[in-house]
Every structure is written in structure tokens, then in C-alpha cells.
Amino acid sequence: MADEAIQAAAEQIERAQTDKALRPSIAGFFDESTNTVSYVIHDPATCEAAIIDSVLDYESASGRTSNSSANRIIEYVTSKNMKVTWLIETHAHADHISAAPYLQQKLGGKLAIGRGIIKVQDVFGKLFNAGTDFERDGSQFDRLFDDGERFSLGTIEGIALHVPGHTPADMAFIIGDAAFVGDTIFMPDFGTARADFPGGDARQLFRSIRRLLSLPDETRLFLCHDYKAPGRDEFAWESTVRQQRENNVHVKDGVSEHDFVEMRTSRDKTLSMPKLIMPSVQINIRGGRLPDPEDNGVSYIKIPVNAV
């Protein structure tokens, strides 16, 4: 059966490649403490903007949060007189906390994520013993995207693609000729995302990546993280489908699904858990909001002992 969502995304990209007015302007904001790239994407014709994968600053030793990373984005948006219509999360991150609620309070916009967040809420709601007060229906978000669902950013077309494997909720968002692929894939010299978190699946990840790499060769791919591969001195977060197909060290053309799954599974067994996984997931499944304060007015992060 034809992949109608990918076909629609490819047609959208091709239109944008031939018509400059259909291409978004993109600014990346790199947070070196979490190796995360947040993006502000806007339509030059209308100044409507989307913010993807924002970062809330968090000091794990003290449990204190701050907003310097988010404030950089606010300053940029306001300096360009943009109107934020979307606050998008590619998935419930395990390596940083989302600043979406803070940005929404300051700038507006609808908070969106893939519908798979419901599965992630169920799994981690049990792990953190979140209780019956924690809704596991995605209601913490304003919009839950399904595979192939269309949206717009001003006059620019957008389409959401479900790309599970790293987590069940991972989505890629195609806006004009640009694809924001979250944690599916990294720069060609670094490879691909891990697939050993609860609900992750290396075989699914391979298929999701190959699905993305079936988009037109010159599709611009914007990545959520960079860790500077050995031998590279600069951080980087943009590539193309062609570059990934020719050079990705884990999943370039010619790598079989079997070989990828074997490599990814073996490699993941050697990796430590992200240092912020406990606070990040616990907050991000709530749409970036802290757990409700207890009777002393303080919010608490749970750390399950010997449970993972």
C-alpha cells in the first residue's frame, strides 16, 4: 500500500522547493548543557511562528529552574514582531525539560505533540506512581497530531509524520521544505537515536528513519541534538536527506534492517541513562508542567529506586 502521508509530504516539499514563498525562515537555538537545539520557524509573509522543542533550564543539584534559554527565544520572537501560533514537541524528551508552558504564557500559541503521548503517559504514569489525578489522555496538550495530519503556519503548509522507535510518541514535522525530525536521527557522522527507553523499538526506528529518507533528496533536515562526533570541532544540526542516505554511519543506503537492529541493540546496552531523565520525563508527560504542589506549596520530583 502506498504511504499516502509520505507522498503528501514529498509533494509539499517539492512545491516549496520551487516556490520561495512557501519556504519558512528558521533560527536554531543551541543549549550546550543538554545538547539540544530549539527552533523558531516563521512564515515571512505573515510573521506567524512555531517554536519546536524548547528548553527550560534546570539545575539538578538544587532542583531550581530558570528561563534564560527560553528568554533568548522570546527576545528573538519579539524583536521580529512574530506571532506564535504553535508550540511543538517532537516527543516527551528524556534529556531536557520543555519550556513550552512558560513560552505559551508569554507568547501564546497552541501546545502540540503526537497522539502517541498517551502511551508514554500510561507507561511512565505507572513508573512514577502518578496516581489517579494524573490524566493519561493527552489533555495537557492543546493538539494531538496523527500521522499525515495537516496544519499551517501562516501561508506555509505543514504535515505531521509519526516516526516511532526512539519512543512511541515521536513525530517529525514537515513545514514547507524543512523537516524537524526530533530524536530519530543525528548528523551523518554521529548516527541515530537510541531505542532502549520504555516503548522504544530499534526495528521501528529503522523503518521510521527509512521512511523519512524517502523524502526528496534536498529536503532540509533539522535535528534535535548534536554531540560533536569524534574529529568534528563544531556543533551542527542541519543536513539533507541526500547527505543522510549517503553518509549516515548507522543507517545509510545499503544498511539492512537486521544489521541496524543488531548494531542499535548492542550499542544501547552500553549507554548510560540521560542525566535528566527522571525530572524530564516526569514533567514533559505533563506538557512541561511541574507536578502539582503538595500541602506545603512545593512541587516534588519522584525518583523510583531500583525500578529501571
GROMACS .gro file of C-alpha atoms in nm:
model
  308
    1MET     CA    1   0.000   0.000   0.000
    2ALA     CA    2   0.130   0.346  -0.087
    3ASP     CA    3   0.242   0.564   0.204
    4GLU     CA    4  -0.004   0.848   0.149
    5ALA     CA    5   0.138   1.065   0.429
    6ILE     CA    6   0.491   1.048   0.289
    7GLN     CA    7   0.364   1.113  -0.061
    8ALA     CA    8   0.176   1.420   0.061
    9ALA     CA    9   0.484   1.541   0.249
   10ALA     CA   10   0.703   1.491  -0.058
   11GLU     CA   11   0.461   1.688  -0.275
   12GLN     CA   12   0.453   1.969  -0.019
   13ILE     CA   13   0.835   1.980  -0.010
   14GLU     CA   14   0.859   1.988  -0.389
   15ARG     CA   15   0.615   2.279  -0.405
   16ALA     CA   16   0.818   2.471  -0.150
   17GLN     CA   17   1.142   2.396  -0.333
   18THR     CA   18   1.006   2.556  -0.648
   19ASP     CA   19   0.829   2.849  -0.476
   20LYS     CA   20   1.037   3.052  -0.232
   21ALA     CA   21   0.723   3.199  -0.074
   22LEU     CA   22   0.636   2.853   0.060
   23ARG     CA   23   0.965   2.811   0.249
   24PRO     CA   24   0.990   2.905   0.617
   25SER     CA   25   1.264   3.107   0.782
   26ILE     CA   26   1.438   2.906   1.055
   27ALA     CA   27   1.652   3.000   1.354
   28GLY     CA   28   1.818   2.741   1.577
   29PHE     CA   29   1.899   2.797   1.945
   30PHE     CA   30   2.155   2.552   2.085
   31ASP     CA   31   2.161   2.465   2.455
   32GLU     CA   32   2.502   2.312   2.517
   33SER     CA   33   2.418   2.188   2.867
   34THR     CA   34   2.166   1.943   2.718
   35ASN     CA   35   2.299   1.937   2.358
   36THR     CA   36   1.950   2.037   2.244
   37VAL     CA   37   1.851   2.255   1.951
   38SER     CA   38   1.526   2.452   1.976
   39TYR     CA   39   1.384   2.611   1.664
   40VAL     CA   40   1.181   2.918   1.580
   41ILE     CA   41   1.020   2.874   1.239
   42HIS     CA   42   0.820   3.154   1.080
   43ASP     CA   43   0.636   3.248   0.767
   44PRO     CA   44   0.797   3.570   0.635
   45ALA     CA   45   0.468   3.672   0.470
   46THR     CA   46   0.255   3.668   0.785
   47CYS     CA   47   0.513   3.653   1.069
   48GLU     CA   48   0.328   3.353   1.216
   49ALA     CA   49   0.576   3.137   1.407
   50ALA     CA   50   0.620   2.793   1.562
   51ILE     CA   51   0.862   2.703   1.840
   52ILE     CA   52   0.985   2.344   1.840
   53ASP     CA   53   1.148   2.159   2.134
   54SER     CA   54   1.213   2.445   2.375
   55VAL     CA   55   1.436   2.407   2.683
   56LEU     CA   56   1.371   2.501   3.045
   57ASP     CA   57   1.697   2.546   3.236
   58TYR     CA   58   1.720   2.304   3.528
   59GLU     CA   59   1.990   2.265   3.792
   60SER     CA   60   1.968   1.906   3.910
   61ALA     CA   61   2.173   1.952   4.229
   62SER     CA   62   1.950   2.228   4.365
   63GLY     CA   63   1.626   2.141   4.185
   64ARG     CA   64   1.599   2.501   4.062
   65THR     CA   65   1.457   2.606   3.726
   66SER     CA   66   1.528   2.921   3.529
   67ASN     CA   67   1.431   3.069   3.195
   68SER     CA   68   1.744   3.208   3.030
   69SER     CA   69   1.720   2.969   2.732
   70ALA     CA   70   1.352   3.043   2.681
   71ASN     CA   71   1.410   3.416   2.722
   72ARG     CA   72   1.655   3.409   2.431
   73ILE     CA   73   1.372   3.277   2.217
   74ILE     CA   74   1.127   3.535   2.350
   75GLU     CA   75   1.370   3.818   2.271
   76TYR     CA   76   1.416   3.686   1.917
   77VAL     CA   77   1.044   3.643   1.855
   78THR     CA   78   0.951   3.985   1.988
   79SER     CA   79   1.236   4.158   1.802
   80LYS     CA   80   1.094   4.022   1.475
   81ASN     CA   81   0.731   4.103   1.567
   82MET     CA   82   0.629   3.740   1.525
   83LYS     CA   83   0.301   3.587   1.635
   84VAL     CA   84   0.349   3.241   1.786
   85THR     CA   85   0.074   3.003   1.679
   86TRP     CA   86   0.237   2.667   1.761
   87LEU     CA   87   0.450   2.530   2.045
   88ILE     CA   88   0.550   2.187   1.920
   89GLU     CA   89   0.718   1.895   2.098
   90THR     CA   90   0.858   1.621   1.876
   91HIS     CA   91   0.819   1.379   2.170
   92ALA     CA   92   0.837   1.365   2.551
   93HIS     CA   93   1.208   1.429   2.592
   94ALA     CA   94   1.424   1.238   2.839
   95ASP     CA   95   1.722   1.475   2.830
   96HIS     CA   96   1.573   1.819   2.890
   97ILE     CA   97   1.261   1.982   3.031
   98SER     CA   98   1.027   2.167   2.798
   99ALA     CA   99   0.977   2.541   2.845
  100ALA     CA  100   0.652   2.534   2.646
  101PRO     CA  101   0.419   2.643   2.932
  102TYR     CA  102   0.639   2.944   3.009
  103LEU     CA  103   0.660   3.037   2.641
  104GLN     CA  104   0.286   2.990   2.600
  105GLN     CA  105   0.222   3.225   2.890
  106LYS     CA  106   0.449   3.488   2.738
  107LEU     CA  107   0.380   3.443   2.366
  108GLY     CA  108   0.061   3.240   2.321
  109GLY     CA  109   0.020   2.956   2.073
  110LYS     CA  110  -0.119   2.602   2.088
  111LEU     CA  111   0.088   2.330   2.256
  112ALA     CA  112   0.109   2.022   2.032
  113ILE     CA  113   0.260   1.673   2.032
  114GLY     CA  114   0.189   1.337   1.868
  115ARG     CA  115  -0.105   1.126   1.984
  116GLY     CA  116   0.141   0.858   2.097
  117ILE     CA  117   0.199   1.067   2.408
  118ILE     CA  118  -0.098   0.881   2.557
  119LYS     CA  119   0.103   0.556   2.552
  120VAL     CA  120   0.403   0.730   2.707
  121GLN     CA  121   0.184   0.881   2.980
  122ASP     CA  122   0.047   0.538   3.062
  123VAL     CA  123   0.391   0.374   3.088
  124PHE     CA  124   0.558   0.649   3.287
  125GLY     CA  125   0.250   0.730   3.490
  126LYS     CA  126   0.283   0.378   3.632
  127LEU     CA  127   0.661   0.407   3.677
  128PHE     CA  128   0.625   0.729   3.876
  129ASN     CA  129   0.310   0.608   4.054
  130ALA     CA  130   0.144   0.932   3.946
  131GLY     CA  131  -0.196   0.834   4.084
  132THR     CA  132  -0.546   0.887   3.950
  133ASP     CA  133  -0.513   1.266   3.945
  134PHE     CA  134  -0.268   1.241   3.655
  135GLU     CA  135  -0.469   1.230   3.334
  136ARG     CA  136  -0.335   0.982   3.079
  137ASP     CA  137  -0.530   1.109   2.779
  138GLY     CA  138  -0.304   1.380   2.638
  139SER     CA  139  -0.532   1.652   2.774
  140GLN     CA  140  -0.229   1.850   2.897
  141PHE     CA  141  -0.175   1.945   2.531
  142ASP     CA  142  -0.392   2.158   2.303
  143ARG     CA  143  -0.345   1.940   1.994
  144LEU     CA  144  -0.253   1.575   1.943
  145PHE     CA  145  -0.128   1.509   1.591
  146ASP     CA  146  -0.191   1.189   1.399
  147ASP     CA  147   0.021   1.056   1.114
  148GLY     CA  148  -0.038   1.254   0.798
  149GLU     CA  149  -0.235   1.529   0.968
  150ARG     CA  150  -0.200   1.868   0.805
  151PHE     CA  151  -0.162   2.208   0.968
  152SER     CA  152  -0.046   2.552   0.860
  153LEU     CA  153   0.198   2.819   0.964
  154GLY     CA  154   0.059   3.131   0.806
  155THR     CA  155   0.063   3.064   0.431
  156ILE     CA  156   0.308   2.774   0.466
  157GLU     CA  157   0.185   2.415   0.465
  158GLY     CA  158   0.273   2.166   0.735
  159ILE     CA  159   0.226   1.793   0.781
  160ALA     CA  160   0.294   1.566   1.081
  161LEU     CA  161   0.454   1.224   1.042
  162HIS     CA  162   0.455   0.954   1.310
  163VAL     CA  163   0.811   0.820   1.339
  164PRO     CA  164   0.818   0.588   1.644
  165GLY     CA  165   1.115   0.384   1.759
  166HIS     CA  166   1.303   0.616   1.992
  167THR     CA  167   0.972   0.644   2.181
  168PRO     CA  168   0.616   0.556   2.076
  169ALA     CA  169   0.526   0.926   2.054
  170ASP     CA  170   0.798   1.057   1.820
  171MET     CA  171   0.677   1.281   1.541
  172ALA     CA  172   0.852   1.461   1.257
  173PHE     CA  173   0.702   1.790   1.145
  174ILE     CA  174   0.739   1.894   0.782
  175ILE     CA  175   0.697   2.269   0.739
  176GLY     CA  176   0.738   2.388   0.382
  177ASP     CA  177   1.059   2.225   0.257
  178ALA     CA  178   1.203   2.161   0.605
  179ALA     CA  179   1.167   1.852   0.825
  180PHE     CA  180   1.208   1.873   1.203
  181VAL     CA  181   1.288   1.514   1.288
  182GLY     CA  182   1.336   1.518   1.665
  183ASP     CA  183   1.544   1.232   1.804
  184THR     CA  184   1.513   0.988   1.515
  185ILE     CA  185   1.843   1.075   1.353
  186PHE     CA  186   2.154   1.285   1.420
  187MET     CA  187   2.424   1.432   1.198
  188PRO     CA  188   2.556   1.173   0.948
  189ASP     CA  189   2.885   1.133   1.137
  190PHE     CA  190   2.704   1.059   1.466
  191GLY     CA  191   2.426   0.825   1.353
  192THR     CA  192   2.089   0.763   1.510
  193ALA     CA  193   1.893   0.786   1.835
  194ARG     CA  194   1.881   0.515   2.098
  195ALA     CA  195   1.579   0.283   2.113
  196ASP     CA  196   1.600   0.128   2.460
  197PHE     CA  197   1.365   0.353   2.657
  198PRO     CA  198   1.028   0.201   2.761
  199GLY     CA  199   0.824   0.165   2.444
  200GLY     CA  200   1.129   0.208   2.220
  201ASP     CA  201   1.197  -0.035   1.937
  202ALA     CA  202   1.506  -0.047   1.715
  203ARG     CA  203   1.321  -0.216   1.429
  204GLN     CA  204   1.053   0.053   1.436
  205LEU     CA  205   1.322   0.320   1.447
  206PHE     CA  206   1.490   0.183   1.136
  207ARG     CA  207   1.161   0.183   0.947
  208SER     CA  208   1.077   0.535   1.064
  209ILE     CA  209   1.416   0.666   0.952
  210ARG     CA  210   1.398   0.496   0.614
  211ARG     CA  211   1.052   0.645   0.576
  212LEU     CA  212   1.193   0.993   0.636
  213LEU     CA  213   1.481   0.924   0.399
  214SER     CA  214   1.234   0.850   0.121
  215LEU     CA  215   1.155   1.223   0.109
  216PRO     CA  216   1.314   1.430  -0.172
  217ASP     CA  217   1.694   1.434  -0.165
  218GLU     CA  218   1.726   1.807  -0.093
  219THR     CA  219   1.478   1.809   0.194
  220ARG     CA  220   1.634   2.007   0.477
  221LEU     CA  221   1.653   1.800   0.797
  222PHE     CA  222   1.673   1.984   1.128
  223LEU     CA  223   1.788   1.771   1.420
  224CYS     CA  224   1.705   1.799   1.789
  225HIS     CA  225   2.054   1.723   1.923
  226ASP     CA  226   2.422   1.727   1.840
  227TYR     CA  227   2.712   1.580   2.036
  228LYS     CA  228   3.006   1.658   1.805
  229ALA     CA  229   3.121   1.328   1.658
  230PRO     CA  230   3.491   1.240   1.705
  231GLY     CA  231   3.703   1.455   1.478
  232ARG     CA  232   3.445   1.733   1.446
  233ASP     CA  233   3.504   2.055   1.641
  234GLU     CA  234   3.179   2.242   1.573
  235PHE     CA  235   2.823   2.168   1.672
  236ALA     CA  236   2.591   2.115   1.375
  237TRP     CA  237   2.222   2.036   1.339
  238GLU     CA  238   2.119   2.065   0.976
  239SER     CA  239   2.165   1.811   0.697
  240THR     CA  240   1.971   1.683   0.397
  241VAL     CA  241   1.807   1.356   0.304
  242ARG     CA  242   2.080   1.301   0.044
  243GLN     CA  243   2.359   1.353   0.299
  244GLN     CA  244   2.197   1.110   0.541
  245ARG     CA  245   2.138   0.844   0.277
  246GLU     CA  246   2.496   0.865   0.155
  247ASN     CA  247   2.685   0.912   0.481
  248ASN     CA  248   2.495   0.828   0.799
  249VAL     CA  249   2.722   0.591   0.989
  250HIS     CA  250   2.430   0.385   1.122
  251VAL     CA  251   2.161   0.390   0.856
  252LYS     CA  252   2.296   0.498   0.516
  253ASP     CA  253   2.180   0.326   0.199
  254GLY     CA  254   2.287  -0.037   0.198
  255VAL     CA  255   2.249  -0.096   0.573
  256SER     CA  256   1.992  -0.370   0.626
  257GLU     CA  257   1.721  -0.364   0.890
  258HIS     CA  258   1.876  -0.673   1.053
  259ASP     CA  259   2.221  -0.515   1.074
  260PHE     CA  260   2.081  -0.189   1.209
  261VAL     CA  261   1.877  -0.363   1.479
  262GLU     CA  262   2.177  -0.570   1.583
  263MET     CA  263   2.402  -0.261   1.597
  264ARG     CA  264   2.147  -0.040   1.774
  265THR     CA  265   2.056  -0.304   2.033
  266SER     CA  266   2.420  -0.378   2.115
  267ARG     CA  267   2.514  -0.011   2.129
  268ASP     CA  268   2.220   0.083   2.350
  269LYS     CA  269   2.330  -0.171   2.612
  270THR     CA  270   2.648   0.033   2.663
  271LEU     CA  271   2.474   0.368   2.713
  272SER     CA  272   2.400   0.530   3.047
  273MET     CA  273   2.062   0.682   3.115
  274PRO     CA  274   2.039   1.057   3.038
  275LYS     CA  275   2.128   1.254   3.349
  276LEU     CA  276   1.797   1.442   3.347
  277ILE     CA  277   1.567   1.152   3.253
  278MET     CA  278   1.379   1.141   3.585
  279PRO     CA  279   1.280   1.507   3.607
  280SER     CA  280   1.247   1.549   3.230
  281VAL     CA  281   1.005   1.267   3.156
  282GLN     CA  282   0.805   1.329   3.472
  283ILE     CA  283   0.748   1.692   3.372
  284ASN     CA  284   0.728   1.652   2.994
  285ILE     CA  285   0.446   1.397   3.006
  286ARG     CA  286   0.256   1.677   3.181
  287GLY     CA  287   0.314   1.912   2.889
  288GLY     CA  288   0.616   2.071   3.061
  289ARG     CA  289   0.430   2.147   3.382
  290LEU     CA  290   0.563   2.059   3.727
  291PRO     CA  291   0.374   1.804   3.936
  292ASP     CA  292   0.105   1.966   4.148
  293PRO     CA  293   0.242   2.126   4.465
  294GLU     CA  294   0.198   1.931   4.785
  295ASP     CA  295   0.040   2.071   5.101
  296ASN     CA  296   0.350   2.280   5.173
  297GLY     CA  297   0.324   2.453   4.837
  298VAL     CA  298   0.631   2.279   4.689
  299SER     CA  299   0.642   2.056   4.378
  300TYR     CA  300   0.843   1.735   4.405
  301ILE     CA  301   1.016   1.512   4.152
  302LYS     CA  302   0.997   1.139   4.229
  303ILE     CA  303   1.297   0.913   4.181
  304PRO     CA  304   1.194   0.546   4.159
  305VAL     CA  305   1.464   0.338   4.327
  306ASN     CA  306   1.581   0.015   4.157
  307ALA     CA  307   1.286   0.034   3.916
  308VAL     CA  308   1.465   0.090   3.584
   0.00000   0.00000   0.00000
